[in-house]
Every structure is written in C-alpha cells, then in structure tokens.
C-alpha cells in the first residue's frame, strides 16, 4: 500500500483527473484518499492546465499506432521479386547531380528542354543544377483523324506544340526520364535544330541495356523503373495535366 509520503507520478495524476473529475473529497477523508488529494502545488497547477486541453488534440495522436506500413514501403517489398525498381526523391536528387556533373565536363548547355511527362521533372532539376533556362515540350504517340476527330494510334511520336523560339542560336540539352527506342529524343532533337538550335545534346536519367544511348545518362537497368512523381497526381506543369494520354512517349 502506498503511504502518504510516497509521491505519485505526474502522468498518473493527470490521467486520473481527466478520467474522473468527480465532486470534492468528503470532510473526513481516509488516509488513502488524503494521499491522492495532496499533490505538490506546482504539480496541481500543471495538471489542471493539461486537463483544459481538448482530449482529441493531446491524446489521440499518441494512443493509436499505424495499423500497416505505408504504400511506398509495401511497393518496395514487392519490387524485389517483380522486376520493378523504385527511385526515391533522395536517389533522384543524387542521380541528377551526377548527371549534371557529367554534362558539364564536355557540354555547356544554354537551354534545357524537358519532354513531358517525366522529362519535365528531370529537365527541370537539371536546369536548376546547370543554371539554365528550362522549357517543357509535349510529344505524343497519338494523333487525331482530321475527318472524324477520333484519336488514332501512331507508331512514330509527334510533337504536340512548337519548340520555343528561345532555342535559336543556343546550345540545347533535350531531356527525358527513360530512353528506350530513342524515337522521342530523336524527334525532339530534330525539332530543336529546325528551331535554330546551334548545338543539340540529349540526356536521360535512365537507359535500358541494348536500347538507345543518349549523349548523357545516369542509370542503366532492365527493370521497370518507378519514379517518385509516379505517385503524384500531376506533372508539375499544369499545361500538361489536361490530357494524360498525351503526356510522355
């Protein structure tokens, strides 16, 4: 039995007061009741201050732990056995810095053009690392039948808008996230030259073994690469969020 001289833990005192505020103690309390009703004045003031805080703001975040891992962790658990490789934002930043360093060794771009969808993220990050202006462009593998207006498939990628006039007379870096066939990068490079680019180079964050080799790349894998922006609802540029079918090639 706890004697009157034994101090009670502060959290227990707070919890007891929160759970049963109750009426005042009787005029002739027992020894046990007296030990609970005689806290140190400073502790009593602190306890009453805590009691005044709404319960859902103080206790709710602490009493219930997460019931399952996050979606990102679950995906990572499946990736090892399904041929899928995920890239975190931290790994993405490291790869971009590596790619920027490689580019600066042999090429000094004056303008960076990113091909939507993924090239907008990679190109924007590279432009920041290289200190260059950045322009996004959308290239699609779908076109529209002029007679019916219905979409039809197209084997070759097609540009959805003109290259920016700022490319004229400048060294241009064309950027995409993954290089597979290289059709998109080759079309974008040709359009940049038509726009008057002085010199054009290509860069990709990821290449596929045996696939197209851009002038610069950071990673190579045969696995399906899942980027951090694949979990986001937008491209980072609202101009390319209206028609998801046309984002990327």
Short mmCIF file of N, CA and C in Angstrom, two decimals, residues 52 82 125:
data_model
loop_
_atom_site.label_atom_id
_atom_site.label_comp_id
_atom_site.label_asym_id
_atom_site.label_seq_id
_atom_site.Cartn_x
_atom_site.Cartn_y
_atom_site.Cartn_z
N UNK A 52 -7.30 21.07 -19.22
CA UNK A 52 -8.06 22.03 -20.00
C UNK A 52 -7.86 21.87 -21.50
N UNK A 82 9.39 -8.65 -58.48
CA UNK A 82 8.53 -8.40 -59.64
C UNK A 82 9.24 -7.67 -60.77
N UNK A 125 14.95 19.73 -62.92
CA UNK A 125 16.00 19.56 -61.92
C UNK A 125 17.39 19.79 -62.52
#
